[in-house]
PDB file of C-alpha atoms in Angstrom:
ATOM      1  CA  UNK Z   1      -5.786 -19.043 -10.836  1.00 74.00           C
ATOM      2  CA  UNK Z   2      -5.313 -22.076  -8.693  1.00 82.00           C
ATOM      3  CA  UNK Z   3      -3.518 -21.592  -4.925  1.00 83.00           C
ATOM      4  CA  UNK Z   4      -0.869 -23.635  -4.995  1.00 88.00           C
ATOM      5  CA  UNK Z   5       2.077 -23.032  -2.461  1.00 90.00           C
ATOM      6  CA  UNK Z   6       4.315 -22.874  -6.045  1.00 88.00           C
ATOM      7  CA  UNK Z   7       1.723 -20.130  -7.105  1.00 88.00           C
ATOM      8  CA  UNK Z   8       1.565 -18.942  -3.654  1.00 91.00           C
ATOM      9  CA  UNK Z   9       5.461 -18.000  -3.436  1.00 91.00           C
ATOM     10  CA  UNK Z  10       5.442 -16.611  -6.593  1.00 89.00           C
ATOM     11  CA  UNK Z  11       2.383 -14.114  -6.237  1.00 91.00           C
ATOM     12  CA  UNK Z  12       4.129 -12.424  -3.316  1.00 92.00           C
ATOM     13  CA  UNK Z  13       7.650 -12.289  -4.842  1.00 90.00           C
ATOM     14  CA  UNK Z  14       5.610 -10.356  -7.955  1.00 89.00           C
ATOM     15  CA  UNK Z  15       3.261  -8.334  -5.394  1.00 90.00           C
ATOM     16  CA  UNK Z  16       6.540  -7.281  -3.242  1.00 91.00           C
ATOM     17  CA  UNK Z  17       9.236  -6.924  -5.206  1.00 90.00           C
ATOM     18  CA  UNK Z  18       8.899  -7.410  -8.824  1.00 89.00           C
ATOM     19  CA  UNK Z  19       5.942  -5.162  -8.624  1.00 89.00           C
ATOM     20  CA  UNK Z  20       6.213  -3.122  -5.966  1.00 89.00           C
ATOM     21  CA  UNK Z  21       3.052  -0.439  -5.328  1.00 90.00           C
ATOM     22  CA  UNK Z  22       6.028   2.350  -5.070  1.00 90.00           C
ATOM     23  CA  UNK Z  23       8.927   1.518  -7.068  1.00 89.00           C
ATOM     24  CA  UNK Z  24       7.158   0.074 -10.727  1.00 87.00           C
ATOM     25  CA  UNK Z  25       3.841   1.272 -10.252  1.00 86.00           C
ATOM     26  CA  UNK Z  26       4.516   5.267  -8.444  1.00 86.00           C
ATOM     27  CA  UNK Z  27       1.184   4.345  -6.562  1.00 88.00           C
ATOM     28  CA  UNK Z  28       1.002   6.053  -2.979  1.00 84.00           C
ATOM     29  CA  UNK Z  29       4.768   7.750  -3.287  1.00 83.00           C
ATOM     30  CA  UNK Z  30       2.937  11.038  -1.693  1.00 80.00           C
ATOM     31  CA  UNK Z  31       2.842   9.057   1.718  1.00 80.00           C
ATOM     32  CA  UNK Z  32       6.355   7.588   0.491  1.00 83.00           C
ATOM     33  CA  UNK Z  33       8.210  10.681   0.491  1.00 82.00           C
ATOM     34  CA  UNK Z  34       6.304  12.675   3.297  1.00 79.00           C
ATOM     35  CA  UNK Z  35       6.236  10.457   6.037  1.00 75.00           C
ATOM     36  CA  UNK Z  36       9.589   8.299   5.564  1.00 78.00           C
ATOM     37  CA  UNK Z  37      11.977  10.884   7.712  1.00 79.00           C
ATOM     38  CA  UNK Z  38      12.323   8.264  10.414  1.00 83.00           C
ATOM     39  CA  UNK Z  39      11.874   5.206  10.215  1.00 87.00           C
ATOM     40  CA  UNK Z  40       9.641   4.460  13.344  1.00 83.00           C
ATOM     41  CA  UNK Z  41       7.480   6.331  11.740  1.00 79.00           C
ATOM     42  CA  UNK Z  42       7.737   5.331   8.796  1.00 84.00           C
ATOM     43  CA  UNK Z  43       7.440   1.389   9.888  1.00 86.00           C
ATOM     44  CA  UNK Z  44       3.640   2.321  11.639  1.00 81.00           C
ATOM     45  CA  UNK Z  45       2.461   3.798   8.496  1.00 82.00           C
ATOM     46  CA  UNK Z  46       3.798   0.577   6.681  1.00 86.00           C
ATOM     47  CA  UNK Z  47       2.062  -1.555   9.695  1.00 85.00           C
ATOM     48  CA  UNK Z  48      -1.264   0.545   8.955  1.00 83.00           C
ATOM     49  CA  UNK Z  49      -1.537   0.817   5.479  1.00 87.00           C
ATOM     50  CA  UNK Z  50      -0.613  -3.667   5.497  1.00 90.00           C
ATOM     51  CA  UNK Z  51      -3.961  -3.881   7.888  1.00 87.00           C
ATOM     52  CA  UNK Z  52      -6.211  -1.147   6.107  1.00 89.00           C
ATOM     53  CA  UNK Z  53      -5.388  -2.248   2.940  1.00 92.00           C
ATOM     54  CA  UNK Z  54      -5.968  -5.731   2.930  1.00 93.00           C
ATOM     55  CA  UNK Z  55      -9.501  -5.250   4.845  1.00 93.00           C
ATOM     56  CA  UNK Z  56     -10.198  -2.659   1.987  1.00 93.00           C
ATOM     57  CA  UNK Z  57      -9.185  -5.587  -0.367  1.00 95.00           C
ATOM     58  CA  UNK Z  58     -11.559  -7.662   1.119  1.00 95.00           C
ATOM     59  CA  UNK Z  59     -14.661  -5.747   1.333  1.00 95.00           C
ATOM     60  CA  UNK Z  60     -14.299  -3.265  -1.971  1.00 95.00           C
ATOM     61  CA  UNK Z  61     -14.641  -6.858  -4.025  1.00 96.00           C
ATOM     62  CA  UNK Z  62     -17.782  -7.876  -1.314  1.00 96.00           C
ATOM     63  CA  UNK Z  63     -19.155  -4.713  -2.713  1.00 96.00           C
ATOM     64  CA  UNK Z  64     -18.222  -4.426  -6.344  1.00 96.00           C
ATOM     65  CA  UNK Z  65     -19.462  -8.298  -7.034  1.00 96.00           C
ATOM     66  CA  UNK Z  66     -22.730  -8.591  -4.707  1.00 96.00           C
ATOM     67  CA  UNK Z  67     -24.225  -4.577  -4.953  1.00 95.00           C
ATOM     68  CA  UNK Z  68     -22.127  -2.893  -8.527  1.00 95.00           C
ATOM     69  CA  UNK Z  69     -21.810  -6.124 -10.834  1.00 95.00           C
ATOM     70  CA  UNK Z  70     -26.152  -6.538  -9.445  1.00 95.00           C
ATOM     71  CA  UNK Z  71     -26.717  -3.607 -10.299  1.00 95.00           C
ATOM     72  CA  UNK Z  72     -25.461  -3.129 -13.224  1.00 93.00           C
ATOM     73  CA  UNK Z  73     -23.592   0.039 -11.289  1.00 94.00           C
ATOM     74  CA  UNK Z  74     -20.220  -0.970 -12.800  1.00 92.00           C
ATOM     75  CA  UNK Z  75     -18.757   2.399 -13.864  1.00 94.00           C
ATOM     76  CA  UNK Z  76     -19.309   3.994 -10.137  1.00 94.00           C
ATOM     77  CA  UNK Z  77     -16.644   1.425  -9.305  1.00 94.00           C
ATOM     78  CA  UNK Z  78     -14.015   4.355  -7.703  1.00 93.00           C
ATOM     79  CA  UNK Z  79     -16.905   6.016  -6.259  1.00 94.00           C
ATOM     80  CA  UNK Z  80     -17.947   3.280  -4.492  1.00 94.00           C
ATOM     81  CA  UNK Z  81     -14.396   2.581  -3.467  1.00 94.00           C
ATOM     82  CA  UNK Z  82     -13.131   5.626  -2.372  1.00 92.00           C
ATOM     83  CA  UNK Z  83     -16.180   5.802  -0.249  1.00 93.00           C
ATOM     84  CA  UNK Z  84     -15.818   1.578   1.472  1.00 92.00           C
ATOM     85  CA  UNK Z  85     -12.022   2.906   2.287  1.00 92.00           C
ATOM     86  CA  UNK Z  86     -12.611   6.199   3.478  1.00 91.00           C
ATOM     87  CA  UNK Z  87     -15.412   4.438   6.538  1.00 90.00           C
ATOM     88  CA  UNK Z  88     -13.217   1.543   7.323  1.00 88.00           C
ATOM     89  CA  UNK Z  89     -10.061   4.212   7.849  1.00 88.00           C
ATOM     90  CA  UNK Z  90     -13.122   6.030   9.989  1.00 88.00           C
ATOM     91  CA  UNK Z  91     -14.188   2.133  11.996  1.00 85.00           C
ATOM     92  CA  UNK Z  92     -10.772   1.181  12.459  1.00 80.00           C
ATOM     93  CA  UNK Z  93      -8.952   4.952  13.567  1.00 84.00           C
ATOM     94  CA  UNK Z  94     -12.138   4.279  15.853  1.00 87.00           C
ATOM     95  CA  UNK Z  95     -12.037   1.004  16.967  1.00 82.00           C
ATOM     96  CA  UNK Z  96      -8.251   2.003  18.082  1.00 79.00           C
ATOM     97  CA  UNK Z  97      -9.031   4.582  19.903  1.00 86.00           C
ATOM     98  CA  UNK Z  98     -10.839   2.901  22.559  1.00 88.00           C
ATOM     99  CA  UNK Z  99      -8.827  -0.522  21.581  1.00 83.00           C
ATOM    100  CA  UNK Z 100      -5.358   0.242  21.260  1.00 77.00           C
ATOM    101  CA  UNK Z 101      -4.554   4.178  22.569  1.00 83.00           C
ATOM    102  CA  UNK Z 102      -1.029   3.928  22.869  1.00 76.00           C
ATOM    103  CA  UNK Z 103      -0.863   2.753  19.115  1.00 71.00           C
ATOM    104  CA  UNK Z 104      -3.106   4.905  17.863  1.00 78.00           C
ATOM    105  CA  UNK Z 105      -1.296   7.759  19.441  1.00 79.00           C
ATOM    106  CA  UNK Z 106       2.253   7.429  17.545  1.00 69.00           C
ATOM    107  CA  UNK Z 107       0.090   7.007  14.752  1.00 70.00           C
ATOM    108  CA  UNK Z 108      -0.659  10.807  14.967  1.00 71.00           C
ATOM    109  CA  UNK Z 109      -2.393  11.701  12.088  1.00 72.00           C
ATOM    110  CA  UNK Z 110      -0.479   8.942   9.777  1.00 71.00           C
ATOM    111  CA  UNK Z 111      -3.849   6.834  10.379  1.00 75.00           C
ATOM    112  CA  UNK Z 112      -6.347   9.409   7.943  1.00 79.00           C
ATOM    113  CA  UNK Z 113      -3.880   9.638   6.177  1.00 78.00           C
ATOM    114  CA  UNK Z 114      -4.379   6.208   4.398  1.00 81.00           C
ATOM    115  CA  UNK Z 115      -7.800   7.590   3.613  1.00 79.00           C
ATOM    116  CA  UNK Z 116      -6.079   9.704   0.819  1.00 77.00           C
ATOM    117  CA  UNK Z 117      -3.248   7.141   0.377  1.00 81.00           C
ATOM    118  CA  UNK Z 118      -3.836   6.191  -3.814  1.00 86.00           C
ATOM    119  CA  UNK Z 119      -2.168   2.792  -3.634  1.00 89.00           C
ATOM    120  CA  UNK Z 120      -5.237   1.241  -1.351  1.00 91.00           C
ATOM    121  CA  UNK Z 121      -7.262   2.229  -4.334  1.00 92.00           C
ATOM    122  CA  UNK Z 122      -5.117   1.018  -6.412  1.00 92.00           C
ATOM    123  CA  UNK Z 123      -5.002  -2.337  -5.532  1.00 93.00           C
ATOM    124  CA  UNK Z 124      -9.022  -2.784  -4.786  1.00 93.00           C
ATOM    125  CA  UNK Z 125      -8.661  -1.689  -8.216  1.00 94.00           C
ATOM    126  CA  UNK Z 126      -6.437  -4.066  -9.698  1.00 94.00           C
ATOM    127  CA  UNK Z 127      -8.307  -6.165  -8.165  1.00 94.00           C
ATOM    128  CA  UNK Z 128     -11.329  -5.950 -10.415  1.00 95.00           C
ATOM    129  CA  UNK Z 129      -8.506  -5.192 -13.271  1.00 94.00           C
ATOM    130  CA  UNK Z 130      -6.828  -8.958 -12.777  1.00 93.00           C
ATOM    131  CA  UNK Z 131     -10.029 -10.672 -11.734  1.00 93.00           C
ATOM    132  CA  UNK Z 132      -8.728 -12.415  -8.766  1.00 94.00           C
ATOM    133  CA  UNK Z 133     -10.548 -13.909  -6.792  1.00 94.00           C
ATOM    134  CA  UNK Z 134     -11.141 -13.261  -3.109  1.00 94.00           C
ATOM    135  CA  UNK Z 135      -8.583 -15.046  -1.760  1.00 94.00           C
ATOM    136  CA  UNK Z 136      -6.568 -13.236  -4.516  1.00 94.00           C
ATOM    137  CA  UNK Z 137      -7.641  -9.938  -3.608  1.00 95.00           C
ATOM    138  CA  UNK Z 138      -6.863  -9.757  -0.438  1.00 95.00           C
ATOM    139  CA  UNK Z 139      -3.339 -11.180  -0.274  1.00 95.00           C
ATOM    140  CA  UNK Z 140      -2.731  -8.803  -3.066  1.00 95.00           C
ATOM    141  CA  UNK Z 141      -3.631  -6.067  -0.942  1.00 94.00           C
ATOM    142  CA  UNK Z 142      -1.459  -7.937   1.814  1.00 95.00           C
ATOM    143  CA  UNK Z 143       1.060  -8.197  -0.636  1.00 96.00           C
ATOM    144  CA  UNK Z 144       1.110  -5.605  -1.872  1.00 94.00           C
ATOM    145  CA  UNK Z 145       0.649  -3.248   1.545  1.00 93.00           C
ATOM    146  CA  UNK Z 146       4.756  -4.991   2.719  1.00 95.00           C
ATOM    147  CA  UNK Z 147       5.552  -4.607  -0.789  1.00 94.00           C
ATOM    148  CA  UNK Z 148       5.104  -0.066   0.166  1.00 93.00           C
ATOM    149  CA  UNK Z 149       6.251  -1.049   3.967  1.00 93.00           C
ATOM    150  CA  UNK Z 150       9.334  -2.804   2.167  1.00 94.00           C
ATOM    151  CA  UNK Z 151      10.050   0.807   0.382  1.00 93.00           C
ATOM    152  CA  UNK Z 152       8.695   3.273   2.557  1.00 92.00           C
ATOM    153  CA  UNK Z 153      11.415   1.809   5.728  1.00 93.00           C
ATOM    154  CA  UNK Z 154      14.424   1.266   3.750  1.00 93.00           C
ATOM    155  CA  UNK Z 155      13.863   4.833   2.235  1.00 92.00           C
ATOM    156  CA  UNK Z 156      13.361   5.996   5.605  1.00 91.00           C
ATOM    157  CA  UNK Z 157      16.886   4.539   7.054  1.00 91.00           C
ATOM    158  CA  UNK Z 158      17.904   5.650   3.903  1.00 91.00           C
ATOM    159  CA  UNK Z 159      16.942   9.395   4.727  1.00 88.00           C
ATOM    160  CA  UNK Z 160      18.029   9.341   7.997  1.00 89.00           C
ATOM    161  CA  UNK Z 161      21.534   8.209   7.493  1.00 89.00           C
ATOM    162  CA  UNK Z 162      21.656  11.138   5.064  1.00 86.00           C
ATOM    163  CA  UNK Z 163      20.986  13.175   7.924  1.00 83.00           C
ATOM    164  CA  UNK Z 164      24.643  13.237   9.331  1.00 83.00           C
ATOM    165  CA  UNK Z 165      26.243  13.753   5.621  1.00 83.00           C
ATOM    166  CA  UNK Z 166      27.791  15.998   3.929  1.00 85.00           C
ATOM    167  CA  UNK Z 167      25.398  16.374   1.324  1.00 86.00           C
ATOM    168  CA  UNK Z 168      25.599  20.046  -0.922  1.00 87.00           C
ATOM    169  CA  UNK Z 169      22.849  22.280   0.062  1.00 86.00           C
ATOM    170  CA  UNK Z 170      21.667  22.386  -3.721  1.00 86.00           C
ATOM    171  CA  UNK Z 171      20.526  18.767  -2.793  1.00 87.00           C
ATOM    172  CA  UNK Z 172      19.137  18.977   0.581  1.00 85.00           C
ATOM    173  CA  UNK Z 173      15.977  18.350   1.899  1.00 81.00           C
ATOM    174  CA  UNK Z 174      13.469  17.160  -0.803  1.00 83.00           C
ATOM    175  CA  UNK Z 175      15.441  17.120  -4.552  1.00 88.00           C
ATOM    176  CA  UNK Z 176      17.859  14.249  -2.528  1.00 88.00           C
ATOM    177  CA  UNK Z 177      14.651  12.300  -1.817  1.00 87.00           C
ATOM    178  CA  UNK Z 178      13.776  12.517  -5.353  1.00 89.00           C
ATOM    179  CA  UNK Z 179      17.278  11.093  -6.195  1.00 90.00           C
ATOM    180  CA  UNK Z 180      17.263   8.691  -4.000  1.00 90.00           C
ATOM    181  CA  UNK Z 181      13.443   7.145  -4.499  1.00 89.00           C
ATOM    182  CA  UNK Z 182      14.425   7.089  -8.351  1.00 90.00           C
ATOM    183  CA  UNK Z 183      18.213   4.972  -7.461  1.00 91.00           C
ATOM    184  CA  UNK Z 184      16.083   2.990  -5.945  1.00 91.00           C
ATOM    185  CA  UNK Z 185      13.157   2.572  -7.872  1.00 90.00           C
ATOM    186  CA  UNK Z 186      15.962   1.223 -10.442  1.00 90.00           C
ATOM    187  CA  UNK Z 187      17.246  -1.219  -7.545  1.00 89.00           C
ATOM    188  CA  UNK Z 188      14.304  -2.839  -7.783  1.00 87.00           C
ATOM    189  CA  UNK Z 189      14.220  -3.010 -11.832  1.00 86.00           C
ATOM    190  CA  UNK Z 190      16.388  -6.219 -11.450  1.00 84.00           C
ATOM    191  CA  UNK Z 191      13.283  -8.179  -9.672  1.00 82.00           C
ATOM    192  CA  UNK Z 192      11.663  -8.230 -12.183  1.00 78.00           C
ATOM    193  CA  UNK Z 193      12.564 -10.994 -13.976  1.00 72.00           C
ATOM    194  CA  UNK Z 194      12.073 -12.794  -9.917  1.00 67.00           C
ATOM    195  CA  UNK Z 195       8.298 -12.605 -10.791  1.00 55.00           C
ATOM    196  CA  UNK Z 196       7.064 -14.962 -13.228  1.00 55.00           C
ATOM    197  CA  UNK Z 197       3.579 -14.023 -12.765  1.00 54.00           C
TER     198      UNK Z 197
END
């Protein structure tokens, strides 16, 4: 795909809204439902996922095209991408612990949880399946993660408001979260006509 401003903007809208990892592809639902109780923690998780998903898209592209394909080992794509993502998360965690201890402490347990976020692996595999070049792979990772950030922060905002709402006892907690996630998914279907890619 040629890099033009129009293609760039359409691709961004497509990744963030139309093909949102949470609401369209149903990837990353575990952290989406588990970490979205407070806006601050949801935003921290979303920012960390954005950083890791962008870097993971770059490194998995290079691993696939410069190691797996030349050696004829394409069938090892899943295991090799999981190893790359886990190594990147460990590296980011060590770097943040030394260089940015305040942010490291604020993220706490959420940083290692990125390793098990299937949206990160999903983005890396979608880059290969859609045959994106290196630039579009990184953009897909970053914009897809920004869509994840948008979804998790919106969900956290709604869940914070529900803390003070009068909800029937049988719907409190996880059941109302699933209902809200379903309604938000239906709302995001309204963006289906926007990303003409």
